[in-house]
Tab-separated table of N, CA and C in Angstrom:
chain	number	residue	atom	x	y	z
K	1	GLN	N	130.548	243.047	-19.552
K	1	GLN	CA	131.724	242.567	-18.839
K	1	GLN	C	131.730	241.040	-18.850
K	2	VAL	N	132.833	240.488	-19.282
K	2	VAL	CA	132.955	239.035	-19.351
K	2	VAL	C	133.125	238.461	-17.945
K	3	GLN	N	132.362	237.429	-17.669
K	3	GLN	CA	132.500	236.709	-16.411
K	3	GLN	C	132.643	235.232	-16.694
K	4	LEU	N	133.536	234.605	-15.960
K	4	LEU	CA	133.783	233.175	-16.096
K	4	LEU	C	133.710	232.558	-14.708
K	5	VAL	N	132.870	231.550	-14.560
K	5	VAL	CA	132.675	230.931	-13.254
K	5	VAL	C	132.925	229.437	-13.386
K	6	GLU	N	133.945	228.959	-12.647
K	6	GLU	CA	134.293	227.534	-12.699
K	6	GLU	C	133.561	226.771	-11.609
K	7	SER	N	133.361	225.497	-11.891
K	7	SER	CA	132.816	224.588	-10.883
K	7	SER	C	133.240	223.175	-11.233
K	8	GLY	N	133.132	222.290	-10.242
K	8	GLY	CA	133.348	220.879	-10.510
K	8	GLY	C	134.641	220.282	-10.005
K	9	GLY	N	135.477	221.058	-9.366
K	9	GLY	CA	136.720	220.508	-8.860
K	9	GLY	C	136.502	219.635	-7.636
K	10	GLY	N	137.617	219.166	-7.078
K	10	GLY	CA	137.516	218.357	-5.862
K	10	GLY	C	138.652	217.382	-5.733
K	11	LEU	N	138.428	216.398	-4.876
K	11	LEU	CA	139.420	215.364	-4.587
K	11	LEU	C	138.994	214.064	-5.263
K	12	VAL	N	139.935	213.435	-5.938
K	12	VAL	CA	139.644	212.187	-6.633
K	12	VAL	C	140.864	211.284	-6.542
K	13	GLN	N	140.634	209.995	-6.559
K	13	GLN	CA	141.742	209.035	-6.521
K	13	GLN	C	142.370	208.908	-7.907
K	14	PRO	N	143.629	208.502	-7.944
K	14	PRO	CA	144.264	208.251	-9.254
K	14	PRO	C	143.430	207.283	-10.081
K	15	GLY	N	143.315	207.611	-11.358
K	15	GLY	CA	142.487	206.803	-12.249
K	15	GLY	C	141.051	207.257	-12.325
K	16	GLY	N	140.669	208.158	-11.454
K	16	GLY	CA	139.301	208.639	-11.422
K	16	GLY	C	139.033	209.739	-12.434
K	17	SER	N	137.814	210.283	-12.376
K	17	SER	CA	137.371	211.297	-13.336
K	17	SER	C	136.737	212.481	-12.619
K	18	LEU	N	136.843	213.621	-13.259
K	18	LEU	CA	136.149	214.827	-12.828
K	18	LEU	C	135.739	215.592	-14.071
K	19	ARG	N	134.693	216.389	-13.930
K	19	ARG	CA	134.307	217.279	-15.010
K	19	ARG	C	134.252	218.709	-14.484
K	20	LEU	N	135.045	219.552	-15.094
K	20	LEU	CA	135.032	220.969	-14.755
K	20	LEU	C	134.082	221.712	-15.697
K	21	SER	N	133.434	222.719	-15.157
K	21	SER	CA	132.542	223.549	-15.963
K	21	SER	C	132.980	225.002	-15.876
K	22	CYS	N	132.823	225.708	-16.977
K	22	CYS	CA	133.115	227.139	-17.017
K	22	CYS	C	131.919	227.835	-17.649
K	23	ALA	N	131.153	228.498	-16.827
K	23	ALA	CA	129.994	229.242	-17.314
K	23	ALA	C	130.438	230.634	-17.716
K	24	ALA	N	130.232	230.954	-18.986
K	24	ALA	CA	130.716	232.223	-19.534
K	24	ALA	C	129.558	233.156	-19.834
K	25	SER	N	129.780	234.419	-19.591
K	25	SER	CA	128.792	235.434	-19.930
K	25	SER	C	129.503	236.728	-20.287
K	26	GLY	N	128.826	237.549	-21.071
K	26	GLY	CA	129.348	238.875	-21.370
K	26	GLY	C	130.166	239.012	-22.634
K	27	PHE	N	130.408	237.923	-23.350
K	27	PHE	CA	131.140	238.067	-24.610
K	27	PHE	C	130.276	238.839	-25.597
K	28	THR	N	130.886	239.827	-26.254
K	28	THR	CA	130.140	240.645	-27.198
K	28	THR	C	130.225	240.089	-28.609
K	29	SER	N	131.039	239.092	-28.817
K	29	SER	CA	131.185	238.461	-30.114
K	29	SER	C	130.888	236.970	-29.991
K	30	ASP	N	130.410	236.369	-31.078
K	30	ASP	CA	130.205	234.915	-31.096
K	30	ASP	C	131.521	234.168	-31.272
K	31	TYR	N	132.579	234.901	-31.581
K	31	TYR	CA	133.870	234.274	-31.847
K	31	TYR	C	134.821	234.574	-30.696
K	32	TYR	N	135.079	233.540	-29.954
K	32	TYR	CA	135.946	233.689	-28.795
K	32	TYR	C	136.633	232.363	-28.509
K	33	ALA	N	137.607	232.413	-27.676
K	33	ALA	CA	138.306	231.202	-27.228
K	33	ALA	C	138.130	231.062	-25.725
K	34	ILE	N	137.914	229.839	-25.314
K	34	ILE	CA	137.863	229.503	-23.895
K	34	ILE	C	138.926	228.457	-23.635
K	35	GLY	N	139.706	228.700	-22.623
K	35	GLY	CA	140.777	227.767	-22.321
K	35	GLY	C	140.804	227.358	-20.867
K	36	TRP	N	141.385	226.198	-20.641
K	36	TRP	CA	141.654	225.739	-19.286
K	36	TRP	C	143.154	225.753	-19.067
K	37	PHE	N	143.556	226.401	-18.010
K	37	PHE	CA	144.958	226.459	-17.614
K	37	PHE	C	145.067	225.912	-16.197
K	38	ARG	N	146.252	225.504	-15.822
K	38	ARG	CA	146.428	225.004	-14.463
K	38	ARG	C	147.776	225.434	-13.913
K	39	GLN	N	147.805	225.516	-12.604
K	39	GLN	CA	149.047	225.877	-11.933
K	39	GLN	C	149.203	225.028	-10.697
K	40	ALA	N	150.262	224.228	-10.708
K	40	ALA	CA	150.586	223.390	-9.569
K	40	ALA	C	151.539	224.146	-8.651
K	41	PRO	N	151.600	223.789	-7.377
K	41	PRO	CA	152.496	224.477	-6.443
K	41	PRO	C	153.939	224.465	-6.934
K	42	GLY	N	154.541	225.644	-6.961
K	42	GLY	CA	155.932	225.754	-7.364
K	42	GLY	C	156.178	225.698	-8.858
K	43	LYS	N	155.110	225.641	-9.635
K	43	LYS	CA	155.256	225.552	-11.086
K	43	LYS	C	154.563	226.723	-11.767
K	44	GLU	N	154.942	226.961	-13.002
K	44	GLU	CA	154.310	228.014	-13.773
K	44	GLU	C	152.950	227.542	-14.291
K	45	ARG	N	152.111	228.505	-14.559
K	45	ARG	CA	150.818	228.186	-15.139
K	45	ARG	C	151.015	227.652	-16.559
K	46	GLU	N	150.236	226.644	-16.917
K	46	GLU	CA	150.375	226.036	-18.224
K	46	GLU	C	149.008	225.814	-18.862
K	47	GLY	N	148.990	225.860	-20.174
K	47	GLY	CA	147.769	225.600	-20.906
K	47	GLY	C	147.453	224.120	-20.944
K	48	VAL	N	146.215	223.780	-20.699
K	48	VAL	CA	145.768	222.390	-20.689
K	48	VAL	C	144.958	222.076	-21.945
K	49	SER	N	143.940	222.895	-22.193
K	49	SER	CA	143.059	222.653	-23.325
K	49	SER	C	142.309	223.924	-23.651
K	50	CYS	N	142.048	224.134	-24.944
K	50	CYS	CA	141.323	225.324	-25.377
K	50	CYS	C	140.321	224.976	-26.474
K	51	PHE	N	139.282	225.793	-26.543
K	51	PHE	CA	138.250	225.652	-27.558
K	51	PHE	C	138.089	226.975	-28.286
K	52	ASN	N	138.008	226.895	-29.622
K	52	ASN	CA	137.842	228.077	-30.448
K	52	ASN	C	136.431	228.065	-31.035
K	53	SER	N	135.606	228.988	-30.605
K	53	SER	CA	134.217	228.976	-31.072
K	53	SER	C	134.103	229.369	-32.540
K	54	ALA	N	135.130	230.013	-33.099
K	54	ALA	CA	135.071	230.460	-34.495
K	54	ALA	C	135.061	229.283	-35.457
K	55	ASP	N	135.796	228.214	-35.119
K	55	ASP	CA	135.884	227.081	-36.033
K	55	ASP	C	135.751	225.727	-35.350
K	56	GLY	N	135.528	225.744	-34.035
K	56	GLY	CA	135.360	224.491	-33.313
K	56	GLY	C	136.656	223.754	-33.011
K	57	ASN	N	137.786	224.365	-33.340
K	57	ASN	CA	139.066	223.694	-33.075
K	57	ASN	C	139.308	223.511	-31.588
K	58	ARG	N	140.022	222.460	-31.276
K	58	ARG	CA	140.386	222.158	-29.894
K	58	ARG	C	141.882	221.928	-29.801
K	59	TYR	N	142.441	222.375	-28.693
K	59	TYR	CA	143.855	222.160	-28.406
K	59	TYR	C	143.973	221.367	-27.107
K	60	TYR	N	144.930	220.452	-27.099
K	60	TYR	CA	145.232	219.707	-25.872
K	60	TYR	C	146.737	219.687	-25.664
K	61	ALA	N	147.155	219.918	-24.449
K	61	ALA	CA	148.557	219.733	-24.117
K	61	ALA	C	148.899	218.249	-24.237
K	62	ASP	N	150.137	217.961	-24.587
K	62	ASP	CA	150.553	216.562	-24.761
K	62	ASP	C	150.279	215.736	-23.503
K	63	SER	N	150.420	216.357	-22.354
K	63	SER	CA	150.287	215.624	-21.098
K	63	SER	C	148.864	215.157	-20.818
K	64	VAL	N	147.883	215.712	-21.530
K	64	VAL	CA	146.497	215.340	-21.266
K	64	VAL	C	145.797	214.726	-22.478
K	65	LYS	N	146.466	214.653	-23.597
K	65	LYS	CA	145.853	214.085	-24.800
K	65	LYS	C	145.405	212.655	-24.546
K	66	GLY	N	144.195	212.364	-24.985
K	66	GLY	CA	143.645	211.037	-24.798
K	66	GLY	C	142.974	210.834	-23.457
K	67	ARG	N	143.167	211.777	-22.536
K	67	ARG	CA	142.556	211.652	-21.205
K	67	ARG	C	141.529	212.752	-20.949
K	68	PHE	N	141.787	213.956	-21.468
K	68	PHE	CA	140.901	215.090	-21.238
K	68	PHE	C	140.146	215.414	-22.531
K	69	THR	N	138.917	215.897	-22.372
K	69	THR	CA	138.110	216.304	-23.510
K	69	THR	C	137.438	217.632	-23.199
K	70	ILE	N	137.590	218.590	-24.099
K	70	ILE	CA	136.933	219.888	-23.936
K	70	ILE	C	135.712	219.921	-24.844
K	71	SER	N	134.628	220.495	-24.331
K	71	SER	CA	133.404	220.579	-25.120
K	71	SER	C	132.649	221.845	-24.724
K	72	ARG	N	131.688	222.192	-25.561
K	72	ARG	CA	130.918	223.408	-25.282
K	72	ARG	C	129.435	223.133	-25.462
K	73	ASP	N	128.639	223.650	-24.546
K	73	ASP	CA	127.197	223.698	-24.689
K	73	ASP	C	126.855	225.136	-25.065
K	74	LYS	N	126.529	225.336	-26.337
K	74	LYS	CA	126.302	226.698	-26.826
K	74	LYS	C	125.091	227.340	-26.178
K	75	VAL	N	124.072	226.544	-25.917
K	75	VAL	CA	122.849	227.083	-25.328
K	75	VAL	C	123.111	227.577	-23.906
K	76	LYS	N	123.891	226.800	-23.167
K	76	LYS	CA	124.188	227.161	-21.777
K	76	LYS	C	125.396	228.082	-21.654
K	77	ASN	N	126.061	228.360	-22.770
K	77	ASN	CA	127.290	229.175	-22.724
K	77	ASN	C	128.282	228.629	-21.713
K	78	THR	N	128.436	227.335	-21.751
K	78	THR	CA	129.301	226.666	-20.784
K	78	THR	C	130.290	225.761	-21.517
K	79	VAL	N	131.529	225.826	-21.079
K	79	VAL	CA	132.576	224.964	-21.613
K	79	VAL	C	132.964	223.966	-20.533
K	80	TYR	N	133.085	222.726	-20.935
K	80	TYR	CA	133.387	221.653	-19.996
K	80	TYR	C	134.775	221.083	-20.273
K	81	LEU	N	135.401	220.600	-19.218
K	81	LEU	CA	136.640	219.846	-19.356
K	81	LEU	C	136.429	218.512	-18.641
K	82	GLN	N	136.233	217.481	-19.434
K	82	GLN	CA	136.083	216.136	-18.885
K	82	GLN	C	137.472	215.551	-18.692
K	83	MET	N	137.785	215.206	-17.472
K	83	MET	CA	139.120	214.700	-17.141
K	83	MET	C	139.004	213.255	-16.682
K	84	ASN	N	139.565	212.361	-17.462
K	84	ASN	CA	139.549	210.931	-17.142
K	84	ASN	C	140.973	210.445	-16.858
K	85	SER	N	141.065	209.285	-16.264
K	85	SER	CA	142.358	208.677	-15.948
K	85	SER	C	143.279	209.679	-15.260
K	86	LEU	N	142.738	210.346	-14.283
K	86	LEU	CA	143.504	211.392	-13.609
K	86	LEU	C	144.722	210.817	-12.899
K	87	GLN	N	145.777	211.606	-12.922
K	87	GLN	CA	147.038	211.220	-12.319
K	87	GLN	C	147.405	212.220	-11.225
K	88	VAL	N	148.260	211.796	-10.324
K	88	VAL	CA	148.696	212.687	-9.250
K	88	VAL	C	149.263	213.986	-9.830
K	89	GLU	N	149.919	213.850	-10.981
K	89	GLU	CA	150.537	215.018	-11.621
K	89	GLU	C	149.517	216.027	-12.141
K	90	ASP	N	148.242	215.665	-12.185
K	90	ASP	CA	147.198	216.595	-12.617
K	90	ASP	C	146.736	217.503	-11.486
K	91	THR	N	147.221	217.265	-10.306
K	91	THR	CA	146.843	218.100	-9.162
K	91	THR	C	147.293	219.537	-9.384
K	92	ALA	N	146.349	220.462	-9.288
K	92	ALA	CA	146.650	221.868	-9.539
K	92	ALA	C	145.392	222.692	-9.305
K	93	VAL	N	145.573	224.000	-9.321
K	93	VAL	CA	144.431	224.906	-9.421
K	93	VAL	C	144.166	225.107	-10.910
K	94	TYR	N	142.943	224.856	-11.293
K	94	TYR	CA	142.556	224.975	-12.698
K	94	TYR	C	141.789	226.288	-12.893
K	95	TYR	N	142.158	226.988	-13.947
K	95	TYR	CA	141.542	228.267	-14.261
K	95	TYR	C	140.894	228.222	-15.637
K	96	CYS	N	139.741	228.828	-15.732
K	96	CYS	CA	139.086	229.040	-17.013
K	96	CYS	C	139.464	230.432	-17.501
K	97	ALA	N	139.818	230.542	-18.763
K	97	ALA	CA	140.210	231.823	-19.332
K	97	ALA	C	139.462	232.052	-20.636
K	98	GLY	N	139.175	233.311	-20.922
K	98	GLY	CA	138.471	233.644	-22.144
K	98	GLY	C	139.105	234.824	-22.844
K	99	GLY	N	138.976	234.850	-24.158
K	99	GLY	CA	139.531	235.940	-24.927
K	99	GLY	C	139.050	235.879	-26.356
K	100	PRO	N	139.482	236.816	-27.183
K	100	PRO	CA	139.127	236.775	-28.601
K	100	PRO	C	139.566	235.452	-29.231
K	101	ALA	N	138.939	235.082	-30.314
K	101	ALA	CA	139.210	233.795	-30.941
K	101	ALA	C	140.703	233.566	-31.218
K	102	LEU	N	141.420	234.611	-31.564
K	102	LEU	CA	142.850	234.466	-31.890
K	102	LEU	C	143.684	234.024	-30.703
K	103	THR	N	143.186	234.234	-29.485
K	103	THR	CA	143.961	233.800	-28.320
K	103	THR	C	144.050	232.277	-28.246
K	104	PHE	N	143.209	231.576	-28.994
K	104	PHE	CA	143.287	230.106	-29.057
K	104	PHE	C	144.696	229.647	-29.416
K	105	TYR	N	145.362	230.416	-30.262
K	105	TYR	CA	146.679	230.007	-30.754
K	105	TYR	C	147.778	230.218	-29.722
K	106	TYR	N	147.427	230.757	-28.578
K	106	TYR	CA	148.387	230.931	-27.484
K	106	TYR	C	148.099	229.975	-26.338
K	107	CYS	N	147.306	228.971	-26.609
K	107	CYS	CA	146.888	228.074	-25.542
K	107	CYS	C	148.055	227.295	-24.941
K	108	SER	N	149.099	227.075	-25.697
K	108	SER	CA	150.214	226.281	-25.185
K	108	SER	C	151.084	227.060	-24.204
K	109	GLY	N	150.798	228.334	-24.045
K	109	GLY	CA	151.608	229.152	-23.146
K	109	GLY	C	150.998	229.283	-21.764
K	110	ASP	N	151.262	230.412	-21.129
K	110	ASP	CA	150.767	230.625	-19.777
K	110	ASP	C	149.433	231.366	-19.739
K	111	GLY	N	148.923	231.706	-20.896
K	111	GLY	CA	147.598	232.298	-20.954
K	111	GLY	C	147.542	233.797	-20.767
K	112	ASP	N	148.673	234.443	-20.723
K	112	ASP	CA	148.671	235.893	-20.484
K	112	ASP	C	147.876	236.653	-21.549
K	113	GLU	N	147.760	236.058	-22.746
K	113	GLU	CA	147.046	236.737	-23.826
K	113	GLU	C	145.534	236.740	-23.614
K	114	PHE	N	145.058	235.833	-22.795
K	114	PHE	CA	143.632	235.776	-22.516
K	114	PHE	C	143.299	236.905	-21.531
K	115	GLY	N	142.285	237.664	-21.789
K	115	GLY	CA	142.015	238.846	-20.979
K	115	GLY	C	141.082	238.636	-19.809
K	116	HIS	N	140.462	237.467	-19.763
K	116	HIS	CA	139.446	237.250	-18.734
K	116	HIS	C	139.693	235.921	-18.051
K	117	TRP	N	139.553	235.910	-16.733
K	117	TRP	CA	139.867	234.719	-15.950
K	117	TRP	C	138.799	234.442	-14.907
K	118	GLY	N	138.601	233.159	-14.657
K	118	GLY	CA	137.772	232.755	-13.542
K	118	GLY	C	138.572	232.772	-12.256
K	119	GLN	N	137.925	232.398	-11.182
K	119	GLN	CA	138.553	232.484	-9.871
K	119	GLN	C	139.487	231.311	-9.575
K	120	GLY	N	139.393	230.280	-10.359
K	120	GLY	CA	140.233	229.099	-10.129
K	120	GLY	C	139.533	228.082	-9.260
K	121	ILE	N	139.853	226.819	-9.500
K	121	ILE	CA	139.233	225.744	-8.740
K	121	ILE	C	140.264	224.644	-8.499
K	122	GLN	N	140.262	224.107	-7.304
K	122	GLN	CA	141.267	223.111	-6.943
K	122	GLN	C	140.867	221.722	-7.430
K	123	VAL	N	141.821	221.056	-8.028
K	123	VAL	CA	141.688	219.641	-8.376
K	123	VAL	C	142.838	218.905	-7.694
K	124	THR	N	142.505	217.941	-6.861
K	124	THR	CA	143.501	217.169	-6.135
K	124	THR	C	143.320	215.699	-6.460
K	125	VAL	N	144.392	215.086	-6.948
K	125	VAL	CA	144.385	213.660	-7.266
K	125	VAL	C	145.312	212.977	-6.271
K	126	SER	N	144.712	212.182	-5.418
K	126	SER	CA	145.492	211.564	-4.348
K	126	SER	C	144.791	210.310	-3.857
K	127	SER	N	145.612	209.334	-3.440
K	127	SER	CA	145.043	208.128	-2.863
K	127	SER	C	144.934	208.256	-1.352
């Protein structure tokens, strides 16, 4: 059974940084996709960034390009989202999602194609 556990959220001032972690377990294949999605109050869930373990490809939403970086520690089975230059608009509940490698190509959507989800973690950017 796939389990995804997020950590690292919190409150940060505009311009600050946070690093989210997603500890993954239970994947039966070495080829999978891990994505970060977020949902702000009153808004639909949106894809932020995804990693494809099959080829190492990374996806970033336009709104976070140049500010966020996704990476993976293969030994720890953990995917990280380094968030720099945070803006008030980044405030949301962030979710880690996992699925077969092909789900990487749906990262720009709401993530419904990903079959496994973490519990979500709050990120608040405020002065």
